[in-house]
PDB file of C-alpha atoms and ligand atoms in Angstrom:
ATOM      1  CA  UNK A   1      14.239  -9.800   0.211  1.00 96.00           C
ATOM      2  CA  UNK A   2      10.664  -9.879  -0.386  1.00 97.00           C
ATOM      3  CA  UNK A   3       8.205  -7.030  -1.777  1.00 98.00           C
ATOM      4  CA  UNK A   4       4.771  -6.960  -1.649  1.00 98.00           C
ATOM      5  CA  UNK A   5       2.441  -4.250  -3.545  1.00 99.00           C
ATOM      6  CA  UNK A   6      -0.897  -3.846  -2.671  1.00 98.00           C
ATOM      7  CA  UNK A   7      -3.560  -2.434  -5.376  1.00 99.00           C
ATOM      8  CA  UNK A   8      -6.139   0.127  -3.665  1.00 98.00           C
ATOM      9  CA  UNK A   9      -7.717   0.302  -7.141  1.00 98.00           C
ATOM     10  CA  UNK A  10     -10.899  -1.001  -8.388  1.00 98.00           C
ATOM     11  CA  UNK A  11      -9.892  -0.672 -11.895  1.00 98.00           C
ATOM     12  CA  UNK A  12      -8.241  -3.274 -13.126  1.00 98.00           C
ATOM     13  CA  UNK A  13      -4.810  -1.608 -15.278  1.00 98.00           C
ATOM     14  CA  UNK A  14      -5.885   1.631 -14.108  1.00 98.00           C
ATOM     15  CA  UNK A  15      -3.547   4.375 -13.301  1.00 98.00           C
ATOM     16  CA  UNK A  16      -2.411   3.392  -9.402  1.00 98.00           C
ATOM     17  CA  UNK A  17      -2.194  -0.224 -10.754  1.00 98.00           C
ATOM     18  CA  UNK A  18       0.256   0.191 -13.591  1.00 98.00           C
ATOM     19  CA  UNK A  19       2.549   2.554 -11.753  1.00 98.00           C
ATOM     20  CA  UNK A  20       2.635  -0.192  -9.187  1.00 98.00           C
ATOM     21  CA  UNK A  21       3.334  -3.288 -11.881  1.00 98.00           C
ATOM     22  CA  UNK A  22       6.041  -0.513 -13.263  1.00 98.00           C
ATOM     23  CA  UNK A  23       8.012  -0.696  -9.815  1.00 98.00           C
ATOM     24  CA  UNK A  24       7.082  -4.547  -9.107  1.00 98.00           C
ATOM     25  CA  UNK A  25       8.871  -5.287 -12.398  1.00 97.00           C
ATOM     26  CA  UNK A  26      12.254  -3.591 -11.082  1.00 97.00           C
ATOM     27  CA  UNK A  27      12.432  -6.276  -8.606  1.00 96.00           C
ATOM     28  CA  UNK A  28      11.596  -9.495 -10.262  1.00 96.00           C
ATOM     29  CA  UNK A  29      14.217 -11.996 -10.041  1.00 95.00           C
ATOM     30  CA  UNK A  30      16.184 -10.390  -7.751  1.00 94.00           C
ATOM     31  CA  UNK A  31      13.719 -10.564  -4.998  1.00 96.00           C
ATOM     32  CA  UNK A  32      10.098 -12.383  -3.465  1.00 97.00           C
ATOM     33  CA  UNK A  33       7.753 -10.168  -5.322  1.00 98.00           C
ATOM     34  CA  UNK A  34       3.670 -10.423  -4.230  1.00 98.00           C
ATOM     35  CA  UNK A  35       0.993  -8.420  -5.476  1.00 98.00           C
ATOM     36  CA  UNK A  36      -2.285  -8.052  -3.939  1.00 98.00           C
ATOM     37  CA  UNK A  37      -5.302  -6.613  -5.624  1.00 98.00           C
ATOM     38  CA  UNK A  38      -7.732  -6.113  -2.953  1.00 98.00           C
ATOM     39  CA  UNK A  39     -10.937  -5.745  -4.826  1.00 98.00           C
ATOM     40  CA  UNK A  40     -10.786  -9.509  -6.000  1.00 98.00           C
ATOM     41  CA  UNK A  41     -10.599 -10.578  -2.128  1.00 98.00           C
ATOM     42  CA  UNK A  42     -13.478 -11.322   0.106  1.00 98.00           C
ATOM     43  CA  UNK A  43     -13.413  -9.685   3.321  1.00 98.00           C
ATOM     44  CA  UNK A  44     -15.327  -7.864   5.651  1.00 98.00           C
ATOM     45  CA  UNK A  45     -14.721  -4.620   7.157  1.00 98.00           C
ATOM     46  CA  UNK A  46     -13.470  -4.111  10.494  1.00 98.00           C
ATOM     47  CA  UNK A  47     -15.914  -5.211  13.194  1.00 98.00           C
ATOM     48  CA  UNK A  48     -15.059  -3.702  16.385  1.00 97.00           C
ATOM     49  CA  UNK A  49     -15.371  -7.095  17.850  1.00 95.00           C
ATOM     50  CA  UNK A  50     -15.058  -7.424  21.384  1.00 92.00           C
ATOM     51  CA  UNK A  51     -12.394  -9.648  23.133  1.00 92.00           C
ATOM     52  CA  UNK A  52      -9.806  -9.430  20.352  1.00 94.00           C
ATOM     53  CA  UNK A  53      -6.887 -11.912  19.638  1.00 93.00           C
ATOM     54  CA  UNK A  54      -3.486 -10.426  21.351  1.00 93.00           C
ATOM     55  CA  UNK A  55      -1.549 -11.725  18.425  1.00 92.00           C
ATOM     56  CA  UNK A  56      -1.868  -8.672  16.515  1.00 92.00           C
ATOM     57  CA  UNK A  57      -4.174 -11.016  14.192  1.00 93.00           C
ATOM     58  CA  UNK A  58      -8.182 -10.419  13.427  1.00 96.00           C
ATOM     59  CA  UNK A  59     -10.612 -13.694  14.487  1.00 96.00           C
ATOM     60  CA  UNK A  60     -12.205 -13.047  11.370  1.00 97.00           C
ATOM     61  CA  UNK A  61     -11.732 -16.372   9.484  1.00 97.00           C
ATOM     62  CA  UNK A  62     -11.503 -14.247   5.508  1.00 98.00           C
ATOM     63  CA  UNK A  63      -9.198 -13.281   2.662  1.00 98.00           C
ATOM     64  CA  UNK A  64      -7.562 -10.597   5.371  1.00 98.00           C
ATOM     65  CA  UNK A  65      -5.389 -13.933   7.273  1.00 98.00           C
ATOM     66  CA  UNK A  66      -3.247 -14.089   4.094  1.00 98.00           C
ATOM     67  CA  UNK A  67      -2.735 -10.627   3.677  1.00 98.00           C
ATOM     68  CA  UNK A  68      -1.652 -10.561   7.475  1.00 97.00           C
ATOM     69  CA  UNK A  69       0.924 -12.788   6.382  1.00 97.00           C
ATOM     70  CA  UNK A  70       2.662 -11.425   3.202  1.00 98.00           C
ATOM     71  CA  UNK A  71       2.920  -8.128   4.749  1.00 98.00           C
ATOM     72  CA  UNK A  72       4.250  -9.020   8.256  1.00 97.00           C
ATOM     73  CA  UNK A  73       6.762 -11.378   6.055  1.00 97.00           C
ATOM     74  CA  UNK A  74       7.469  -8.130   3.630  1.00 98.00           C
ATOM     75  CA  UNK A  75      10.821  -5.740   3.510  1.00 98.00           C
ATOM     76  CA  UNK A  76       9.234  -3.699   1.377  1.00 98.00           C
ATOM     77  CA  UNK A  77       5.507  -2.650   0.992  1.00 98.00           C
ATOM     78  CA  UNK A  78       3.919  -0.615  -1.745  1.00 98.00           C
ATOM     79  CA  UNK A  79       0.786   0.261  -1.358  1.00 99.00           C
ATOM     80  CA  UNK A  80      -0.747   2.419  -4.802  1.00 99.00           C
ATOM     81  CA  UNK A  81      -3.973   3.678  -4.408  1.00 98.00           C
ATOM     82  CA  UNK A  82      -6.527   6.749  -6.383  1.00 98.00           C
ATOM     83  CA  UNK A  83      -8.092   9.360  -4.653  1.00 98.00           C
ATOM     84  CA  UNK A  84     -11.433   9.031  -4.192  1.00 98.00           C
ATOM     85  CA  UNK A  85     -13.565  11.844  -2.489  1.00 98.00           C
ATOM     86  CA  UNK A  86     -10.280  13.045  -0.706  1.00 97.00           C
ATOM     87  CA  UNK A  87      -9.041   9.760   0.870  1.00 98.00           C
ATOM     88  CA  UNK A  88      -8.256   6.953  -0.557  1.00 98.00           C
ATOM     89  CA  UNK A  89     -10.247   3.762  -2.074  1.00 98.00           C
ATOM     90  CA  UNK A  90     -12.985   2.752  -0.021  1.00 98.00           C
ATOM     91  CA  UNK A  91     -11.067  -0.773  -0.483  1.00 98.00           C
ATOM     92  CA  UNK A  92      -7.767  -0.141   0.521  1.00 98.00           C
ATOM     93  CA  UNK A  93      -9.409   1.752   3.706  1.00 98.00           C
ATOM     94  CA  UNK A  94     -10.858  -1.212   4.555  1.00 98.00           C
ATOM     95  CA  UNK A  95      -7.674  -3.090   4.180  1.00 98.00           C
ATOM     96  CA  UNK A  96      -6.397  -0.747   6.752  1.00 98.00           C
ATOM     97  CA  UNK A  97      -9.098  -0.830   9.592  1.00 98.00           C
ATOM     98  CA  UNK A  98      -8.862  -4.474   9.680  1.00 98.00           C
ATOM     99  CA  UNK A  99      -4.581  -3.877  11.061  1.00 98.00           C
ATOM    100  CA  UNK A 100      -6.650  -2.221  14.291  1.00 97.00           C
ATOM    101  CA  UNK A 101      -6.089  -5.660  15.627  1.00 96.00           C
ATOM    102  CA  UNK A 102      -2.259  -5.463  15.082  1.00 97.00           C
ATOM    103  CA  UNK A 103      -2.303  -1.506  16.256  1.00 97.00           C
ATOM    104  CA  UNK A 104      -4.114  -3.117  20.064  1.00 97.00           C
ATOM    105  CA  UNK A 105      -1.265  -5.602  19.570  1.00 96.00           C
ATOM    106  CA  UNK A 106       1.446  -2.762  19.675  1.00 96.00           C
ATOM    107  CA  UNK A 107       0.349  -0.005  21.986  1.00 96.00           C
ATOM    108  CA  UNK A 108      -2.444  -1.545  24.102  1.00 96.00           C
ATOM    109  CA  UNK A 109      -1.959  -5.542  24.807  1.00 96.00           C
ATOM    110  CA  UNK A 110       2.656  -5.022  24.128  1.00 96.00           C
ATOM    111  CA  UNK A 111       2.369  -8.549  22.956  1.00 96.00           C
ATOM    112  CA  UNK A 112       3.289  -7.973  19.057  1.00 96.00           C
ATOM    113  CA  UNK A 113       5.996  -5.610  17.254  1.00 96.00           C
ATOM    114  CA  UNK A 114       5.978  -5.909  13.767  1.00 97.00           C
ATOM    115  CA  UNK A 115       9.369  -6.469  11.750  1.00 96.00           C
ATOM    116  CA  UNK A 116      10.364  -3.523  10.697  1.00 97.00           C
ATOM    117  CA  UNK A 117      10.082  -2.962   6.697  1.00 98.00           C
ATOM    118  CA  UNK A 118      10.074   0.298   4.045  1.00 98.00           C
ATOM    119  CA  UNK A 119       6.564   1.573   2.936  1.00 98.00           C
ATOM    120  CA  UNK A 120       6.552   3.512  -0.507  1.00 98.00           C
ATOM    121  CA  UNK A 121       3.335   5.130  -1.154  1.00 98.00           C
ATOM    122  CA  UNK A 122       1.632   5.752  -5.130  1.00 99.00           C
ATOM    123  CA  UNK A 123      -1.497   7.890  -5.257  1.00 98.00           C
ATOM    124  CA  UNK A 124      -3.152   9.242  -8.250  1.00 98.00           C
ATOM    125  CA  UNK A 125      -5.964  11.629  -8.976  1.00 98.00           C
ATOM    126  CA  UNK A 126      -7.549  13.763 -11.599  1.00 98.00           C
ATOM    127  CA  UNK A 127      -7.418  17.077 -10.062  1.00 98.00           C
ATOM    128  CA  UNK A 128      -4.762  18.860  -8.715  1.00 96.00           C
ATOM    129  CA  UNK A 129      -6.270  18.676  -5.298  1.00 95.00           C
ATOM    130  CA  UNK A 130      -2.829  19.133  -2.780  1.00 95.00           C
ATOM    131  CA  UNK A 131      -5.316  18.568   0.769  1.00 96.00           C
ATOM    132  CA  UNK A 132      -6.892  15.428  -0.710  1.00 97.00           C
ATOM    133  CA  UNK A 133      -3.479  13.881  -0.973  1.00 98.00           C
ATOM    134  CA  UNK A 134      -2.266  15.326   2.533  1.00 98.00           C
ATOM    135  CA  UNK A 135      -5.219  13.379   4.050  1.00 98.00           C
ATOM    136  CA  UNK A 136      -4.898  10.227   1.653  1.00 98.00           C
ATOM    137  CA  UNK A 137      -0.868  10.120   3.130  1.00 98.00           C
ATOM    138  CA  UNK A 138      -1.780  10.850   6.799  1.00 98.00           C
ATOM    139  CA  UNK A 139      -3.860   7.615   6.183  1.00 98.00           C
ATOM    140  CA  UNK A 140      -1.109   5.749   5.057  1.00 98.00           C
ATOM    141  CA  UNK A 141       1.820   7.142   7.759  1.00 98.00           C
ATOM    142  CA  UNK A 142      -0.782   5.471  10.033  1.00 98.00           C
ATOM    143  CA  UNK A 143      -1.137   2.580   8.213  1.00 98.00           C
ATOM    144  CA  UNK A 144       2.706   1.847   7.775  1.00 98.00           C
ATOM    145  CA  UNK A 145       3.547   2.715  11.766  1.00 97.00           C
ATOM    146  CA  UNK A 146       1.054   0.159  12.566  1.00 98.00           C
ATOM    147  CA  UNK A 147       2.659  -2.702  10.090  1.00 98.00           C
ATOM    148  CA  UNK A 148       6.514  -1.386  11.350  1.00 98.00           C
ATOM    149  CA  UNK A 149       7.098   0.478   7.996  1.00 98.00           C
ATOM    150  CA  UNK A 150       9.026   3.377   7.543  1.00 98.00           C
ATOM    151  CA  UNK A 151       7.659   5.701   5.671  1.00 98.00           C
ATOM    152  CA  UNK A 152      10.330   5.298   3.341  1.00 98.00           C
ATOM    153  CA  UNK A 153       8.985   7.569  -0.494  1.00 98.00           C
ATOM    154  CA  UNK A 154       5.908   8.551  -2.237  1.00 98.00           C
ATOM    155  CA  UNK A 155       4.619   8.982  -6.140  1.00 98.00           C
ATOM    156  CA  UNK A 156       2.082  11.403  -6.552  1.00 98.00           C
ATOM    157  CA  UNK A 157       0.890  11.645  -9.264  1.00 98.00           C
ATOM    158  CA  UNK A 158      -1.883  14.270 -10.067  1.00 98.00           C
ATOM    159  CA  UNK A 159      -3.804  15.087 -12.785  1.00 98.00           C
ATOM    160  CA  UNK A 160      -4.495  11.887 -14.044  1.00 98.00           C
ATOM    161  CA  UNK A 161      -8.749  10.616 -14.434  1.00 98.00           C
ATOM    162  CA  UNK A 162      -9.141   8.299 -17.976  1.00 98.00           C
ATOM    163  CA  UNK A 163      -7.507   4.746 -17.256  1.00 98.00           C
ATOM    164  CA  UNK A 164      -3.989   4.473 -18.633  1.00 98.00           C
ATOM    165  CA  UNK A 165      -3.199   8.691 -18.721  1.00 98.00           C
ATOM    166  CA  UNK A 166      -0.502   8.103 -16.505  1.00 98.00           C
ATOM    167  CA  UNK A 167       1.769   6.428 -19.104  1.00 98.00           C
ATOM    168  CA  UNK A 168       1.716  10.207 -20.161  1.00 98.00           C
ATOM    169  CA  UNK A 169       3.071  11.045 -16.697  1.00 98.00           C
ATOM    170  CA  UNK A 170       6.980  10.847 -17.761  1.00 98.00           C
ATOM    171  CA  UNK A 171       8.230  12.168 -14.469  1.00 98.00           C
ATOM    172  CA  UNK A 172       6.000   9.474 -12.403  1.00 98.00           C
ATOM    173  CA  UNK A 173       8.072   6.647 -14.156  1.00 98.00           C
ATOM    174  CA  UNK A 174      11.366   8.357 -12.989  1.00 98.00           C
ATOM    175  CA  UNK A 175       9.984   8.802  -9.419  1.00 98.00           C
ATOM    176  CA  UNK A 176       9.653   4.898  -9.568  1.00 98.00           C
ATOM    177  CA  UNK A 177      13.174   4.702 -10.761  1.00 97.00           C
ATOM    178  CA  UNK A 178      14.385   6.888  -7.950  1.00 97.00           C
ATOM    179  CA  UNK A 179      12.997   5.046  -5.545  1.00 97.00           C
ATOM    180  CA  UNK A 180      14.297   1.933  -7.031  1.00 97.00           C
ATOM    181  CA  UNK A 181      17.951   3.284  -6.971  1.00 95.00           C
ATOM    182  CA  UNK A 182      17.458   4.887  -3.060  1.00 96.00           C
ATOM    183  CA  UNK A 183      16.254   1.211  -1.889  1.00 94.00           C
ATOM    184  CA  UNK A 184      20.208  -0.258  -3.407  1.00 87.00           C
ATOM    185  CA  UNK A 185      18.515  -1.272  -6.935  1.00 73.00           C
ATOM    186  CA  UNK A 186      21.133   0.197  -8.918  1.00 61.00           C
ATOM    187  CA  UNK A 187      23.604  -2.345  -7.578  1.00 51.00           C
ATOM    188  CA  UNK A 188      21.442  -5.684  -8.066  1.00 51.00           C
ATOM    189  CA  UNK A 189      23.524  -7.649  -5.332  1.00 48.00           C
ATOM    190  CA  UNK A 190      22.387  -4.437  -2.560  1.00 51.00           C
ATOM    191  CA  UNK A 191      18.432  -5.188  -2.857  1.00 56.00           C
TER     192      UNK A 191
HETATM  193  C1  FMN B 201     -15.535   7.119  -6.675  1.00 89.26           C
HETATM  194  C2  FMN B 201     -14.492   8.048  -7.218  1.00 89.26           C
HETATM  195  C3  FMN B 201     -14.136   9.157  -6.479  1.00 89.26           C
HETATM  196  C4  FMN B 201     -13.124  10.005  -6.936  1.00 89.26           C
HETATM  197  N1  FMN B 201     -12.781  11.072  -6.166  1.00 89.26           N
HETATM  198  C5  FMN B 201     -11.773  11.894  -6.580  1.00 89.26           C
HETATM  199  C6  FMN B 201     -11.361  12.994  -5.793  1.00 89.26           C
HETATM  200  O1  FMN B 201     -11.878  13.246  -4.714  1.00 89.26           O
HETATM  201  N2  FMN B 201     -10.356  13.793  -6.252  1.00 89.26           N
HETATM  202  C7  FMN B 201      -9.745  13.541  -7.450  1.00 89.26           C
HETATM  203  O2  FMN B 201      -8.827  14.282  -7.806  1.00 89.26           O
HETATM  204  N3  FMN B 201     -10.082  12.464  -8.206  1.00 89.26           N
HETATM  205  C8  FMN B 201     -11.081  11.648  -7.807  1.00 89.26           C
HETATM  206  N4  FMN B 201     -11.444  10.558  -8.582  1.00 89.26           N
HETATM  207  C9  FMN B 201     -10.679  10.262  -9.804  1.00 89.26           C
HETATM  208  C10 FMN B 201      -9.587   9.198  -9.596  1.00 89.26           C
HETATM  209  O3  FMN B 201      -8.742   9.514  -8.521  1.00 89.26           O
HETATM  210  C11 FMN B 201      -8.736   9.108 -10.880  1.00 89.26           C
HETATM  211  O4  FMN B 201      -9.568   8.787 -11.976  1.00 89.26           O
HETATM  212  C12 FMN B 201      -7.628   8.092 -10.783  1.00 89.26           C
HETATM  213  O5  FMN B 201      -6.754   8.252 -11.886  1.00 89.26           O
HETATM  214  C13 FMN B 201      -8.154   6.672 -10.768  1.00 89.26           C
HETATM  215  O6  FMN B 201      -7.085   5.800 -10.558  1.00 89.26           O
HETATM  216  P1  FMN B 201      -7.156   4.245 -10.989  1.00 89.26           P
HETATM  217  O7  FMN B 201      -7.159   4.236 -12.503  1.00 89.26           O
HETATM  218  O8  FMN B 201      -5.955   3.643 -10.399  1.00 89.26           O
HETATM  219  O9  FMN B 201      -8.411   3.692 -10.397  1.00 89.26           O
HETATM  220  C14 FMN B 201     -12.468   9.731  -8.171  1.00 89.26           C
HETATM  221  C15 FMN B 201     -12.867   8.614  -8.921  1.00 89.26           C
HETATM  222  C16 FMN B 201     -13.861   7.783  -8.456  1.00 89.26           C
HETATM  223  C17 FMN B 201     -14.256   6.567  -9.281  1.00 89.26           C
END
């Protein structure tokens, strides 16, 4: 089985990250575990180039063709972002324009169809805002139909600005642990 997490966040051990190293730790040993912290890459965002590839892949030669791979080669994808101004990072956002490739693959060209996999959501944010996190996760269900993800369980976790106030956030940690247990986790031979 193979996992891959995907950091929205700028902030290096910031709040999204952490809860996402939290669940990535569950899994170590007992499955492929990748992380990917998209603010180190370098890639462009999405081009509307004409003539696209009908592989489901972009023709833009960046750090975007590995990330291609590891999720299309995932069970499981996490992807933890913050809010910022009521959607999420401008980062991860770009991450997802550039699968516009893969979504011409599915519905337009029928020449790709993604394996099918579990998506687990993690968003953070200082306020208590419930319609910036409706429109941050109606981002995401669109993101994981497009990669063949279920969208399989969420941690929200709100009220949470200064880096590092989530280890406050008790009931976050057990949300991980949930989800941990509803993938098989309890019974290490399951996941
Ligand atoms: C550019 C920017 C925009 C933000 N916009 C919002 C927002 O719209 N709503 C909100 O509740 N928090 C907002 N925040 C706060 C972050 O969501 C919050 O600090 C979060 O815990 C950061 O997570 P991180 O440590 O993983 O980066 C914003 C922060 C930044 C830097």
């Amino acid at each position: 089985m193979k996992i891959v997490g995907i950091c929205g966040s700028p902030r290096k051990d910031g709040n999204s990250e952490i809860l996402l190293d939290e669940f990535l730790r569950y899994f170590e040993g007992k499955a492929e575990v990748k992380k990917i912290f998209l603010n180190k890459l370098k890639f462009v965002p999405c081009q509307e180039c004409e003539n696209v590839k009908k592989d489901g892949r972009c023709k833009i030669n960046d750090d975007m063709q590995n990330v291609y791979d590891e999720i299309e080669s995932a069970d499981i994808v996490v992807v933890a972002s913050p809010i910022f101004f009521g959607s999420v990072s401008a980062q991860l956002k770009m991450m997802i324009d550039r699968f516009q490739c893969q979504w011409l693959g599915i519905n337009i060209f029928k020449t790709f169809k993604p394996k099918r996999k579990k998506g687990i959501f993690i968003c953070v944010e200082a306020s208590e805002r419930e319609n910036f996190v409706e429109n941050a996760k109606s981002i995401i269900k669109n993101f994981f139909a497009t990669i063949g993800a279920t969208y399989f369980d969420e941690v929200i976790c709100k009220g949470v600005d200064k880096k590092g106030k989530i280890k406050e956030k008790k009931e976050c940690f057990e949300k991980l642990n949930e989800i941990y247990k509803k993938i098989g986790g309890k019974n290490e031979d399951n996941i």
